[in-house]
Amino acid sequence: MSLSQDSTEIRGVLLPLQEGELLLPNAAVCEVVSYQAPDAVSARAPAWLLGAFAWRNHALPLIAFERLLGQESGEIGHRARVAIVNTLNGNDRLPYIGILLRAAPHLVRVTESSIVPFAGDEPPPGMVADRVIINGVDALIPDLDALESALSEFDLWIAADRLRRSDATHQ
């Protein structure tokens, strides 16, 4: 491979959802871990926020992307995983987001010839930056900025729940 070809290749990862795939640069995904049931968060939390997922001394929001898209997320099977994804805006209180996966992700090489825009007239749904076809697979590129903004209240929900639990134990 020539140097010019190398510079136009990005290593990506396809994250399997119940129906469809998310496409992210490999560098955006810190780790993929086995699913564990998250701690519940406030009843005010949106349905797509499954709870607080413990990972390396962090409590991260675990989201079901299908629910963000208005779809059913289905049952969580034994092959379920969680992709730990870096946030983009340097928020020390929310450095990572957990995305529920239905199975192990797949690495892909993204080149000009392997990716094409999805041929459709309708705009991508909210929280989706774009819809593409990569190596013949329909994939959504999540809008991590919008997702991070939507989760900005996550710390408040966690803090409020901890305070409520602490008050309940002291009564």
Short mmCIF file of C-alpha atoms in Angstrom, two decimals:
data_model
loop_
_atom_site.label_atom_id
_atom_site.label_comp_id
_atom_site.label_asym_id
_atom_site.label_seq_id
_atom_site.Cartn_x
_atom_site.Cartn_y
_atom_site.Cartn_z
CA MET A 1 0.00 0.00 0.00
CA SER A 2 1.35 3.43 -0.84
CA LEU A 3 1.65 6.24 1.68
CA SER A 4 -1.22 8.15 0.04
CA GLN A 5 -3.54 5.15 0.43
CA ASP A 6 -2.57 4.76 4.09
CA SER A 7 -3.43 8.38 4.84
CA THR A 8 -7.00 7.97 3.54
CA GLU A 9 -7.75 4.88 5.60
CA ILE A 10 -9.41 5.07 9.00
CA ARG A 11 -9.78 2.09 11.27
CA GLY A 12 -13.38 1.87 12.34
CA VAL A 13 -15.56 -0.34 14.44
CA LEU A 14 -19.09 -1.53 13.69
CA LEU A 15 -21.12 -1.72 16.89
CA PRO A 16 -24.06 -4.16 16.51
CA LEU A 17 -27.46 -3.01 17.75
CA GLN A 18 -30.68 -5.01 17.85
CA GLU A 19 -31.30 -3.88 14.27
CA GLY A 20 -28.45 -2.27 12.42
CA GLU A 21 -24.99 -1.06 13.30
CA LEU A 22 -23.27 2.06 14.57
CA LEU A 23 -19.99 3.11 12.94
CA LEU A 24 -17.32 4.88 14.97
CA PRO A 25 -13.61 5.45 14.54
CA ASN A 26 -11.74 2.75 16.45
CA ALA A 27 -10.01 5.44 18.54
CA ALA A 28 -13.39 6.58 19.91
CA VAL A 29 -13.98 3.21 21.59
CA CYS A 30 -11.88 2.71 24.75
CA GLU A 31 -12.92 -0.82 25.49
CA VAL A 32 -15.71 -3.35 25.01
CA VAL A 33 -16.80 -5.18 28.16
CA SER A 34 -19.40 -7.77 29.11
CA TYR A 35 -22.82 -6.45 29.97
CA GLN A 36 -23.75 -6.06 33.63
CA ALA A 37 -27.08 -4.67 34.79
CA PRO A 38 -26.69 -0.94 35.48
CA ASP A 39 -27.80 0.86 38.64
CA ALA A 40 -31.13 2.59 38.21
CA VAL A 41 -31.22 6.36 37.80
CA SER A 42 -33.97 8.87 38.40
CA ALA A 43 -37.46 8.18 37.10
CA ARG A 44 -37.07 11.48 35.22
CA ALA A 45 -34.38 9.91 33.04
CA PRO A 46 -35.33 9.19 29.43
CA ALA A 47 -36.15 5.57 28.49
CA TRP A 48 -32.97 5.32 26.41
CA LEU A 49 -30.83 5.89 29.52
CA LEU A 50 -30.69 2.40 31.03
CA GLY A 51 -28.82 3.49 34.15
CA ALA A 52 -25.37 4.03 35.62
CA PHE A 53 -22.82 1.44 34.49
CA ALA A 54 -19.75 0.86 36.67
CA TRP A 55 -16.45 0.81 34.77
CA ARG A 56 -12.97 1.43 36.22
CA ASN A 57 -14.20 3.53 39.14
CA HIS A 58 -16.49 5.58 36.90
CA ALA A 59 -20.27 5.63 36.84
CA LEU A 60 -21.10 6.09 33.19
CA PRO A 61 -24.44 6.46 31.52
CA LEU A 62 -25.45 3.26 29.73
CA ILE A 63 -27.66 3.97 26.75
CA ALA A 64 -29.77 1.85 24.43
CA PHE A 65 -29.29 3.54 21.06
CA GLU A 66 -32.32 1.78 19.60
CA ARG A 67 -34.53 3.60 22.12
CA LEU A 68 -32.96 6.89 21.05
CA LEU A 69 -34.22 6.08 17.56
CA GLY A 70 -37.72 5.26 18.83
CA GLN A 71 -37.28 1.51 18.32
CA GLU A 72 -37.71 -1.35 20.77
CA SER A 73 -34.43 -2.43 22.29
CA GLY A 74 -35.50 -6.04 22.79
CA GLU A 75 -34.20 -8.45 25.39
CA ILE A 76 -30.62 -8.23 26.56
CA GLY A 77 -29.08 -11.58 25.67
CA HIS A 78 -26.05 -13.46 26.95
CA ARG A 79 -23.89 -12.08 24.11
CA ALA A 80 -24.59 -8.46 25.08
CA ARG A 81 -21.61 -6.15 25.45
CA VAL A 82 -21.04 -2.53 26.38
CA ALA A 83 -18.87 -0.27 24.24
CA ILE A 84 -17.11 2.33 26.39
CA VAL A 85 -16.92 5.41 24.17
CA ASN A 86 -14.86 8.57 24.74
CA THR A 87 -16.82 11.79 24.87
CA LEU A 88 -15.52 14.58 22.67
CA ASN A 89 -15.80 17.78 24.66
CA GLY A 90 -13.34 17.21 27.50
CA ASN A 91 -16.05 17.09 30.17
CA ASP A 92 -14.27 15.72 33.26
CA ARG A 93 -17.61 14.78 34.82
CA LEU A 94 -18.67 12.76 31.76
CA PRO A 95 -15.51 11.40 30.08
CA TYR A 96 -17.19 8.21 28.80
CA ILE A 97 -20.52 6.88 27.62
CA GLY A 98 -21.55 3.22 27.60
CA ILE A 99 -23.50 1.99 24.57
CA LEU A 100 -25.36 -1.32 24.85
CA LEU A 101 -24.41 -3.76 22.08
CA ARG A 102 -26.14 -7.00 21.10
CA ALA A 103 -22.88 -8.82 20.35
CA ALA A 104 -19.16 -8.24 19.91
CA PRO A 105 -18.19 -5.42 17.54
CA HIS A 106 -16.32 -5.83 14.25
CA LEU A 107 -13.28 -3.87 13.13
CA VAL A 108 -13.45 -2.37 9.64
CA ARG A 109 -11.16 -0.37 7.40
CA VAL A 110 -12.86 2.75 6.21
CA THR A 111 -11.64 4.05 2.84
CA GLU A 112 -13.19 6.21 0.15
CA SER A 113 -14.04 3.09 -1.83
CA SER A 114 -15.55 1.15 1.10
CA ILE A 115 -18.02 3.78 2.32
CA VAL A 116 -20.86 5.51 0.49
CA PRO A 117 -23.67 7.75 1.68
CA PHE A 118 -27.01 6.06 2.22
CA ALA A 119 -29.25 6.74 -0.78
CA GLY A 120 -32.37 8.10 0.85
CA ASP A 121 -34.26 11.36 0.91
CA GLU A 122 -35.13 11.43 4.57
CA PRO A 123 -32.68 13.09 6.96
CA PRO A 124 -31.00 10.91 9.58
CA PRO A 125 -32.86 10.60 12.88
CA GLY A 126 -31.91 12.69 15.91
CA MET A 127 -28.61 11.77 17.60
CA VAL A 128 -27.39 10.46 14.24
CA ALA A 129 -24.85 12.50 12.30
CA ASP A 130 -25.13 10.45 9.11
CA ARG A 131 -26.24 7.16 7.61
CA VAL A 132 -23.78 5.30 5.39
CA ILE A 133 -23.12 1.97 3.75
CA ILE A 134 -19.74 0.49 4.67
CA ASN A 135 -18.65 -2.65 2.83
CA GLY A 136 -22.31 -3.32 1.99
CA VAL A 137 -23.54 -2.85 5.58
CA ASP A 138 -26.02 -0.11 6.47
CA ALA A 139 -24.59 1.85 9.44
CA LEU A 140 -25.44 4.91 11.48
CA ILE A 141 -22.78 7.38 12.56
CA PRO A 142 -23.87 8.65 15.99
CA ASP A 143 -23.73 12.37 16.80
CA LEU A 144 -21.58 12.09 19.93
CA ASP A 145 -21.79 15.86 20.58
CA ALA A 146 -25.60 15.76 20.65
CA LEU A 147 -25.56 12.62 22.78
CA GLU A 148 -23.17 14.19 25.25
CA SER A 149 -25.36 17.29 25.44
CA ALA A 150 -28.44 15.15 26.07
CA LEU A 151 -26.58 13.42 28.88
CA SER A 152 -25.44 16.65 30.52
CA GLU A 153 -28.02 16.16 33.27
CA PHE A 154 -26.75 12.63 33.97
CA ASP A 155 -24.47 13.80 36.81
CA LEU A 156 -27.41 15.63 38.37
CA TRP A 157 -29.60 12.50 38.30
CA ILE A 158 -26.84 10.37 39.86
CA ALA A 159 -26.13 12.98 42.54
CA ALA A 160 -29.85 13.36 43.33
CA ASP A 161 -30.30 9.58 43.60
CA ARG A 162 -27.29 9.23 45.91
CA LEU A 163 -28.56 12.08 48.09
CA ARG A 164 -32.05 10.54 48.25
CA ARG A 165 -30.60 7.13 49.21
CA SER A 166 -28.38 8.71 51.83
CA ASP A 167 -31.33 10.61 53.33
CA ALA A 168 -33.45 7.43 53.37
CA THR A 169 -30.75 5.51 55.29
CA HIS A 170 -30.39 8.25 57.90
CA GLN A 171 -34.10 8.47 58.66
#
